[in-house]
Short mmCIF file of C-alpha atoms and ligand atoms in Angstrom, two decimals:
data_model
loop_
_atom_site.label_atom_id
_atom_site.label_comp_id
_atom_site.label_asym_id
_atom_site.label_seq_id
_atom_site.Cartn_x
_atom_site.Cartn_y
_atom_site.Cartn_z
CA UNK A 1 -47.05 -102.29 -24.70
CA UNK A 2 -47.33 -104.89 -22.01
CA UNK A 3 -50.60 -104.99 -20.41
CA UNK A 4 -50.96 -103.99 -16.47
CA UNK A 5 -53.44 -105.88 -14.70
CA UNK A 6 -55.57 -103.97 -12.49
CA UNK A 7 -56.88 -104.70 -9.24
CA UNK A 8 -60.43 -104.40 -8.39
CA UNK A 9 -60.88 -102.01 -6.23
CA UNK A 10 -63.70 -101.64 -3.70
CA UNK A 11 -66.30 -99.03 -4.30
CA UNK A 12 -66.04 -96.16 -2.65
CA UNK A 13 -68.44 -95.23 0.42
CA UNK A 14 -69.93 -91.70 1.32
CA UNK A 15 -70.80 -90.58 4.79
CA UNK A 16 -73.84 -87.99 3.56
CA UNK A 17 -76.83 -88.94 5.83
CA UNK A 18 -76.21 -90.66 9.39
CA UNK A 19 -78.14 -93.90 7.96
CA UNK A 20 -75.16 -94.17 5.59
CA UNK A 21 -73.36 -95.94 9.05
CA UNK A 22 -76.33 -97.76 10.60
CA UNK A 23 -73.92 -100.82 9.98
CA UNK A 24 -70.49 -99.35 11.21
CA UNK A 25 -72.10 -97.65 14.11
CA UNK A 26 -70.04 -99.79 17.27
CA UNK A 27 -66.89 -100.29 15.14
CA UNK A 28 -66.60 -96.31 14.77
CA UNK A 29 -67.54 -95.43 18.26
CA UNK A 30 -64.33 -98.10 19.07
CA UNK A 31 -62.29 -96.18 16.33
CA UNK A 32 -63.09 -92.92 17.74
CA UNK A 33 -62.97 -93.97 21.52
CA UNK A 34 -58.94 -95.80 20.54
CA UNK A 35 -58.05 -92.42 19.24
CA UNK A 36 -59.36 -90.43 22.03
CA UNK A 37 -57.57 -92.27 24.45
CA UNK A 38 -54.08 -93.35 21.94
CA UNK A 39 -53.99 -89.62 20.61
CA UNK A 40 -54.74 -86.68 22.86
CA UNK A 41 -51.81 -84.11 22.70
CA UNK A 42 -48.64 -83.82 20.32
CA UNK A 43 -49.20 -87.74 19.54
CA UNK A 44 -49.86 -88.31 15.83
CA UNK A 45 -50.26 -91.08 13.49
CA UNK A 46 -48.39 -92.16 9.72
CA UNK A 47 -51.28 -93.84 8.47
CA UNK A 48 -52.81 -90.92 6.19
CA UNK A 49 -49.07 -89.87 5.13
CA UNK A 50 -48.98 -88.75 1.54
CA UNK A 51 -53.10 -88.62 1.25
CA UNK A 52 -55.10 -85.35 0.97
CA UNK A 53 -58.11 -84.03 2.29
CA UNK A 54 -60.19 -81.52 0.36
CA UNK A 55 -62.57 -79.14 2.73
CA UNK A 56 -65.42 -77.37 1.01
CA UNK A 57 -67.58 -74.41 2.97
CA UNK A 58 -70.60 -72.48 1.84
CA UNK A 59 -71.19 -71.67 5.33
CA UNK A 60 -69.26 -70.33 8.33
CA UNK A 61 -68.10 -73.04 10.55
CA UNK A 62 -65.68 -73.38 14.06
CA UNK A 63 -65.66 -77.06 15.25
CA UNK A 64 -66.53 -79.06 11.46
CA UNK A 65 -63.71 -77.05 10.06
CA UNK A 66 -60.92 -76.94 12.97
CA UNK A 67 -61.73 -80.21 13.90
CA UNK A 68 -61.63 -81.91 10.03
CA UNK A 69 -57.96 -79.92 9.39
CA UNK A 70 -56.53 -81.01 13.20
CA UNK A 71 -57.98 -84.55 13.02
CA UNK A 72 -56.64 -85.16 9.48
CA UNK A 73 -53.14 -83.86 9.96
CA UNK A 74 -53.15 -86.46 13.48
CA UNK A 75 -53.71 -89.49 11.26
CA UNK A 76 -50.84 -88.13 8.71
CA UNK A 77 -52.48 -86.40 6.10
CA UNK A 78 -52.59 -83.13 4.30
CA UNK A 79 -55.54 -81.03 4.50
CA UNK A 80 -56.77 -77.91 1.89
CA UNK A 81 -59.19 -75.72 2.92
CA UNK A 82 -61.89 -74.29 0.16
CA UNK A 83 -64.21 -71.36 0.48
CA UNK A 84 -66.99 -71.89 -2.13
CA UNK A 85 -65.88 -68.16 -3.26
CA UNK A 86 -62.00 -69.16 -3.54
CA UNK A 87 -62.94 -71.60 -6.24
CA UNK A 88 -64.93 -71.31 -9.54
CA UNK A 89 -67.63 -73.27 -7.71
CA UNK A 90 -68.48 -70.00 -6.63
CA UNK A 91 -68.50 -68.43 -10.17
CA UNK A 92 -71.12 -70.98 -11.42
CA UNK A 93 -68.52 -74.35 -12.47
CA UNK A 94 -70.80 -77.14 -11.98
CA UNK A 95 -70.64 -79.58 -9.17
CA UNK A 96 -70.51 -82.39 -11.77
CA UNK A 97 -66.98 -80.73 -12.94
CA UNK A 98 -65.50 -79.62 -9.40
CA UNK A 99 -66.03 -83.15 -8.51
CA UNK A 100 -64.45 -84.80 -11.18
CA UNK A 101 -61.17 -82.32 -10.68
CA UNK A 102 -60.94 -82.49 -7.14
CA UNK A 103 -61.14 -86.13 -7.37
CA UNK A 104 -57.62 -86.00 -9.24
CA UNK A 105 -56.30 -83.97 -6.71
CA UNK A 106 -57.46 -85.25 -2.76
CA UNK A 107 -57.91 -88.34 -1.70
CA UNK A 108 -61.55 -87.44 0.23
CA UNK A 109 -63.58 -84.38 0.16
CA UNK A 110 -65.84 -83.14 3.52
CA UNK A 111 -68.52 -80.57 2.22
CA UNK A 112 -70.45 -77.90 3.84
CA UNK A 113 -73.27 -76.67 1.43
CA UNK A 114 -76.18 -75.36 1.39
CA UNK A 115 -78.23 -77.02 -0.68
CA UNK A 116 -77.93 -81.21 0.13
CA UNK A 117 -78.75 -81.94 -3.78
CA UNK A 118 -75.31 -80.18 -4.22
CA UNK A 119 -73.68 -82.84 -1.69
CA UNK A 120 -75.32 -85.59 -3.21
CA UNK A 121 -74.32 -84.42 -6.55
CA UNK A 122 -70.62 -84.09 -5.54
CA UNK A 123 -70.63 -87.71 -4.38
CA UNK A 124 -72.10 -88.83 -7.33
CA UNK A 125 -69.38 -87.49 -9.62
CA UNK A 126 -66.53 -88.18 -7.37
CA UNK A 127 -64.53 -91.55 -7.23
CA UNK A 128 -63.33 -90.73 -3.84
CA UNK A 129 -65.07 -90.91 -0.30
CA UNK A 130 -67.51 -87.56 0.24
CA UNK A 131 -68.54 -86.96 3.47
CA UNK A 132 -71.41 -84.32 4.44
CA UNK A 133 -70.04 -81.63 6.25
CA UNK A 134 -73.62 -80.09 7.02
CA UNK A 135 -76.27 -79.40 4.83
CA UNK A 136 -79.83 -78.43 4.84
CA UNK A 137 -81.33 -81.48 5.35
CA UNK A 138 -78.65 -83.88 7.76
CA UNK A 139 -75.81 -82.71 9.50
CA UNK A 140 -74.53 -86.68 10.14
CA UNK A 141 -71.11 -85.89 11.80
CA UNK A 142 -72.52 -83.79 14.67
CA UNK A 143 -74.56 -87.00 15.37
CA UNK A 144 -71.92 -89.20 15.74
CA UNK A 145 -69.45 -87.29 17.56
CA UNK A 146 -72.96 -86.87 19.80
CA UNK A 147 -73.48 -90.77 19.93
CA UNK A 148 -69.54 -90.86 21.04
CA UNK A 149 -70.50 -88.24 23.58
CA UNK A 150 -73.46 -90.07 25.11
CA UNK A 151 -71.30 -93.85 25.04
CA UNK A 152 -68.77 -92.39 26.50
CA UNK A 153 -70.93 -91.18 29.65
CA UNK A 154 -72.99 -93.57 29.85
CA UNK A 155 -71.65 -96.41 28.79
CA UNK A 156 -73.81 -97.35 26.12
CA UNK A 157 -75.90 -95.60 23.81
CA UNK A 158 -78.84 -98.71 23.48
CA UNK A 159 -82.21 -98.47 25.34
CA UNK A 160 -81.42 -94.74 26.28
CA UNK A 161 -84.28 -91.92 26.19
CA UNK A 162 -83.11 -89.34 23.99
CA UNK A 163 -85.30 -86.09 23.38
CA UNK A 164 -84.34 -83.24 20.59
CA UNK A 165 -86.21 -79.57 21.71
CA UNK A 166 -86.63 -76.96 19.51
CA UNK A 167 -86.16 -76.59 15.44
CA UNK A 168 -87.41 -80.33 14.92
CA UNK A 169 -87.13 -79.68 11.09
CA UNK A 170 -83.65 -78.48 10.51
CA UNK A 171 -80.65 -80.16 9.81
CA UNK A 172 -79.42 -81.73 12.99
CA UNK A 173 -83.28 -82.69 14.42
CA UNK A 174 -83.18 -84.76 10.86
CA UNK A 175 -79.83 -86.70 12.04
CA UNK A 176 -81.13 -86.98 15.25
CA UNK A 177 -84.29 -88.27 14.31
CA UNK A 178 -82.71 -90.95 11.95
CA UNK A 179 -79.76 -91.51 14.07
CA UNK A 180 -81.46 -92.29 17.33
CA UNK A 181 -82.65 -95.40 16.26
CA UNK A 182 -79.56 -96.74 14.92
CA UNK A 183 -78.16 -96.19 17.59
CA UNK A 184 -81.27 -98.37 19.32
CA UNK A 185 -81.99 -95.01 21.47
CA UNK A 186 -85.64 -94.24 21.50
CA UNK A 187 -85.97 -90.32 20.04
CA UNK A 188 -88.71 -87.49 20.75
CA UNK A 189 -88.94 -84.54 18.32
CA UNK A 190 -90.19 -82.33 21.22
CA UNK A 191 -91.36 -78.48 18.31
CA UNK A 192 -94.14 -76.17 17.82
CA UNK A 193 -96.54 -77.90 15.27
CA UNK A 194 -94.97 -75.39 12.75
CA UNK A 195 -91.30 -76.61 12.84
CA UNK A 196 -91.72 -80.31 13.40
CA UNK A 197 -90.32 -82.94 10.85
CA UNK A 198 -91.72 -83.46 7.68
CA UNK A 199 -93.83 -86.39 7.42
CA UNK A 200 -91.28 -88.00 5.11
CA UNK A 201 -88.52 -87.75 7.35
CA UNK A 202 -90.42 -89.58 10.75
CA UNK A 203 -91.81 -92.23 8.05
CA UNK A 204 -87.82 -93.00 7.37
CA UNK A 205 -87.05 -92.85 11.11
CA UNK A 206 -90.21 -94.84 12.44
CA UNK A 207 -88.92 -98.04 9.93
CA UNK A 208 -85.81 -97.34 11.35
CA UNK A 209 -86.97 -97.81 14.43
CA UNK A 210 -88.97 -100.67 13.98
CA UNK A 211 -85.85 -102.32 12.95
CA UNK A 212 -84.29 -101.68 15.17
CA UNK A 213 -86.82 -101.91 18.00
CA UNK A 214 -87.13 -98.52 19.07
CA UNK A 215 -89.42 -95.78 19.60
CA UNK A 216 -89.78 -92.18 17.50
CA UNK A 217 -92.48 -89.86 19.28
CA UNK A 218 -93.01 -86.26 17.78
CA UNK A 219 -95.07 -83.80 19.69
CA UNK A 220 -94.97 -80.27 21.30
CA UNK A 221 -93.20 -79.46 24.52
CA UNK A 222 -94.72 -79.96 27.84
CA UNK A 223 -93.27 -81.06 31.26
CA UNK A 224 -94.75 -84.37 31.03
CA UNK A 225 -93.17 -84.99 27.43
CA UNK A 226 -89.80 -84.62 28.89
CA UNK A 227 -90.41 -87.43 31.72
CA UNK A 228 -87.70 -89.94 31.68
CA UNK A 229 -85.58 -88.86 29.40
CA UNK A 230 -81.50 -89.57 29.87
CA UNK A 231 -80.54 -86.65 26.89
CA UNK A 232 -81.67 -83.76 26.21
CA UNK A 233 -80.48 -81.86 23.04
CA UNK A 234 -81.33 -78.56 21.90
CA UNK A 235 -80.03 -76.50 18.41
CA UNK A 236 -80.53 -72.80 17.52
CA UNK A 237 -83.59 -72.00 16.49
CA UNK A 238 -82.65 -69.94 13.04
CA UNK A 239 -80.10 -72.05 11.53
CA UNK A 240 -77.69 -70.90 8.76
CA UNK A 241 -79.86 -69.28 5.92
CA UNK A 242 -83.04 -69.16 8.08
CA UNK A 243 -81.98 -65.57 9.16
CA UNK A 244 -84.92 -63.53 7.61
CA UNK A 245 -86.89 -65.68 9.49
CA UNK A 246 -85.18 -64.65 12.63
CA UNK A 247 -88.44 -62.92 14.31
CA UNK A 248 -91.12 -64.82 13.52
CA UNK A 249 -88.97 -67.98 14.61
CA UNK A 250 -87.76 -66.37 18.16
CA UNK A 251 -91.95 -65.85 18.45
CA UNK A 252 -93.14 -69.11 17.08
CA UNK A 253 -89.89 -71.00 19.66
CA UNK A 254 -91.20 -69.34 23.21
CA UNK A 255 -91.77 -71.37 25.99
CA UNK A 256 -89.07 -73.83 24.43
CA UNK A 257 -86.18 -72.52 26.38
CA UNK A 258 -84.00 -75.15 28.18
CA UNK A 259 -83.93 -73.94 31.51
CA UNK A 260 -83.23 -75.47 34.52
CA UNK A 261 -87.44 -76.17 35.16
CA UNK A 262 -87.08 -78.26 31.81
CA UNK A 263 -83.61 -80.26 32.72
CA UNK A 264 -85.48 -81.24 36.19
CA UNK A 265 -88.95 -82.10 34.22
CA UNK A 266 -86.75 -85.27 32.81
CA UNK A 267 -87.35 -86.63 36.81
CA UNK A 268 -83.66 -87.73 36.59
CA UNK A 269 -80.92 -85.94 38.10
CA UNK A 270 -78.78 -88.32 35.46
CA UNK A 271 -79.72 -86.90 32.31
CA UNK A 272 -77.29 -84.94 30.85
CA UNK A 273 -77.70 -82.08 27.92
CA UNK A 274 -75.89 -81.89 24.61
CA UNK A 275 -75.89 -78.93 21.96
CA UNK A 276 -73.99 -79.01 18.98
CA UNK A 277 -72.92 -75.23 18.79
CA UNK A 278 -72.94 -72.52 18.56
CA UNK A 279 -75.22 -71.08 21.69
CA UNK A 280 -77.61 -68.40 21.59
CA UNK A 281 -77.63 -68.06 25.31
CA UNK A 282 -81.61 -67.49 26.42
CA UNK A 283 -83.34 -68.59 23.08
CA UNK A 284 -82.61 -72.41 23.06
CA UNK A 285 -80.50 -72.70 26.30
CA UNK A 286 -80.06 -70.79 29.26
CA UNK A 287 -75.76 -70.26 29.87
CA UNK A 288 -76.67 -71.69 33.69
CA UNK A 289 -78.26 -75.22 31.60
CA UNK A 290 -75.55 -75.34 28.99
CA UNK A 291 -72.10 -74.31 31.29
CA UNK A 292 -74.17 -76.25 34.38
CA UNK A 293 -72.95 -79.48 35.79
CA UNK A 294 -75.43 -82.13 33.58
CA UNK A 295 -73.92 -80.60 30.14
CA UNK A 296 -70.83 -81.98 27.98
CA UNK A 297 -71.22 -79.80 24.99
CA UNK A 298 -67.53 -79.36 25.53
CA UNK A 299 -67.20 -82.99 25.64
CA UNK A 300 -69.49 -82.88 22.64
CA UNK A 301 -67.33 -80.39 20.43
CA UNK A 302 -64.03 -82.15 21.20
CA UNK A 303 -65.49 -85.62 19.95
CA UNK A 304 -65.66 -83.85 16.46
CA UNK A 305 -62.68 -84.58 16.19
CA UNK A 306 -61.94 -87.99 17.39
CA UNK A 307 -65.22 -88.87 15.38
CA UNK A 308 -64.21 -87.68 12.53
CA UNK A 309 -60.73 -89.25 12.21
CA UNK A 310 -62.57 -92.62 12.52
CA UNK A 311 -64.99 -91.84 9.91
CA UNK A 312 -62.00 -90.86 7.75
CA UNK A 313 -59.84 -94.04 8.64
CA UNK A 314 -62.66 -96.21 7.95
CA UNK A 315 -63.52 -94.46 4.45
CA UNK A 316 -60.09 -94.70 3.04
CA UNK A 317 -58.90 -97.87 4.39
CA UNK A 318 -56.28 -96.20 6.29
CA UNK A 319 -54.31 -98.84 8.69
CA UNK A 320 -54.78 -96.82 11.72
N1 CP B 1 -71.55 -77.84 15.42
C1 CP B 1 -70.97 -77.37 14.29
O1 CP B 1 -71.04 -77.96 13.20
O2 CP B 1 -70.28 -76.23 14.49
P1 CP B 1 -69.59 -75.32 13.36
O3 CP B 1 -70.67 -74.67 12.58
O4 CP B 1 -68.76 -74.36 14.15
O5 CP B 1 -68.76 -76.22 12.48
N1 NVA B 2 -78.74 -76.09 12.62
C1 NVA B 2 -77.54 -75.28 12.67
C2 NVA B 2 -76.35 -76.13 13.00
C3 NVA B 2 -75.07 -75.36 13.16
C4 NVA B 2 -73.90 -76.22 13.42
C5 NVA B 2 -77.35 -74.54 11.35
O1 NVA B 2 -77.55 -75.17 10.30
O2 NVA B 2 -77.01 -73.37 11.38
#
């Protein structure tokens, strides 16, 4: 049998924790930002034509989900959409096996989980790109679509003031804290004592920032903690699977309302506000704050998409 000589191939890349693109950062804000401008509408590209893209959820999900099947079918590709109870995930395979199988199958698989040991082990088995579709510790692509958000406003995301209020331990107050500084924006965790970031996680973001010549600041809320600050972002305050802590959390969160009073306490009638929905109207945002002329959350939700086709281009080397 004649021998076939086989190129080396790159290795792949993952996209699990928003540090995984602290070097890509500009080039996928330009990817995202070409897209947005080259693809709005019926326009669509070749470049994924014939490749696959597998979509795993353990959670419920509007934007990640709508926006991963719409932006993947734009760039050419095919897109299958997996509820954890649909496949023998759900019936105890292991992680180890569904990634080895899907990896025959699709050419990149976006996971929702609960558990981010589960997303971590998926990448580990699988030769193709995995990208973290929100876990419980990072939720990476709600970042970036955010960091696409704020560029595209204000023109730039460096030397920006850029405070998180609320749930400062949860998934997207991680990315935030983490991504802020790669994106040379100096962050505030602004949470009840309770429900700010684990000690590990600021450690990670304050060498981050010292790289990168930033600032991290984690405290409680107060009028004078939100001076100066260009962005304001808020989450829910009982993420997915928090739910039975639902009343001690709406307690322990009063007084952390974005209202109106807190949007002015910036001192800047330029600051805008970003939430990654969904809203719970009165807990973490008042409707007036988030529908109210200094928000783009709709901005916000429609850069999911543009975000995410760049993250996929760039992961499989697609000529787009
Ligand atoms: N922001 C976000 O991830 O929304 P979904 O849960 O609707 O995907
Ligand atoms: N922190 C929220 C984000 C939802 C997109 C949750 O995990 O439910």
């Amino acid at each position: 049998m004649k021998t076939v000589a086989i190129a080396k191939t790159k290795p792949k890349r993952d996209f699990l924790s928003i540090v995984d693109i602290e070097d890509r950062l500009p080039q996928l804000l330009e990817t995202a930002h070409r897209f947005k401008s080259q693809l709005r509408g019926p326009k669509m590209l070749e470049a994924a034509r014939g490749r696959n893209l597998g979509l795993i959820f353990e959670k419920p999900s509007t934007r990640t989900r709508v926006s991963f099947e719409v932006g993947f079918r734009k760039l050419g590709g095919h897109v299958t959409i997996l509820g954890k109870n649909d496949i023998q995930l759900g019936r105890g395979e292991s992680v180890e096996d569904t990634a080895r199988v899907l990896s025959r199958y699709v050419d990149a698989i976006a996971y929702r989980a609960f558990d981010a040991d589960n997303v971590r082990e998926l990448a580990k088995h699988a030769s193709i790109p995995v990208i973290n579709a929100l876990d419980d510790e990072e939720h990476p692509c709600q970042i970036l679509a955010d960091w696409l958000t704020v560029k595209e406003h204000f023109g730039k995301t460096a030397g920006l003031e850029f405070a998180y209020v609320g749930d400062g331990d949860n998934n997207t107050a991680h990315s935030y804290l983490l991504g802020a500084p790669v994106a040379a924006m100096n962050v505030r965790i602004l949470a009840p004592k309770e429900y700010q970031p684990g000690a590990a996680w600021v450690e990670r973001a304050k060498k981050l920032a010292d790289a990168h010549g930033t600032t991290v600041t984690v405290a409680e809320l107060s009028d004078k903690a939100l001076k100066g600050v260009d962005v304001v972002a808020t989450d829910t305050w009982v993420s997915m699977g928090d739910e039975r802590e639902e009343s001690r959390r709406l307690k322990a969160f009063t007084g952390y309302t974005i209202d109106d009073k807190a949007m002015a306490a910036t001192g800047k009638k330029t600051t805008r506000f970003l939430h990654c929905l969904p809203a719970h109207y009165g807990h973490e945002v008042t409707y007036a704050v988030a529908h109210g002329p200094q928000s783009l959350i709709f901005d916000e939700a429609e850069n999911r998409l543009w975000a995410q086709m760049a993250v996929l281009a760039d992961l499989l080397g697609l000529k787009a």
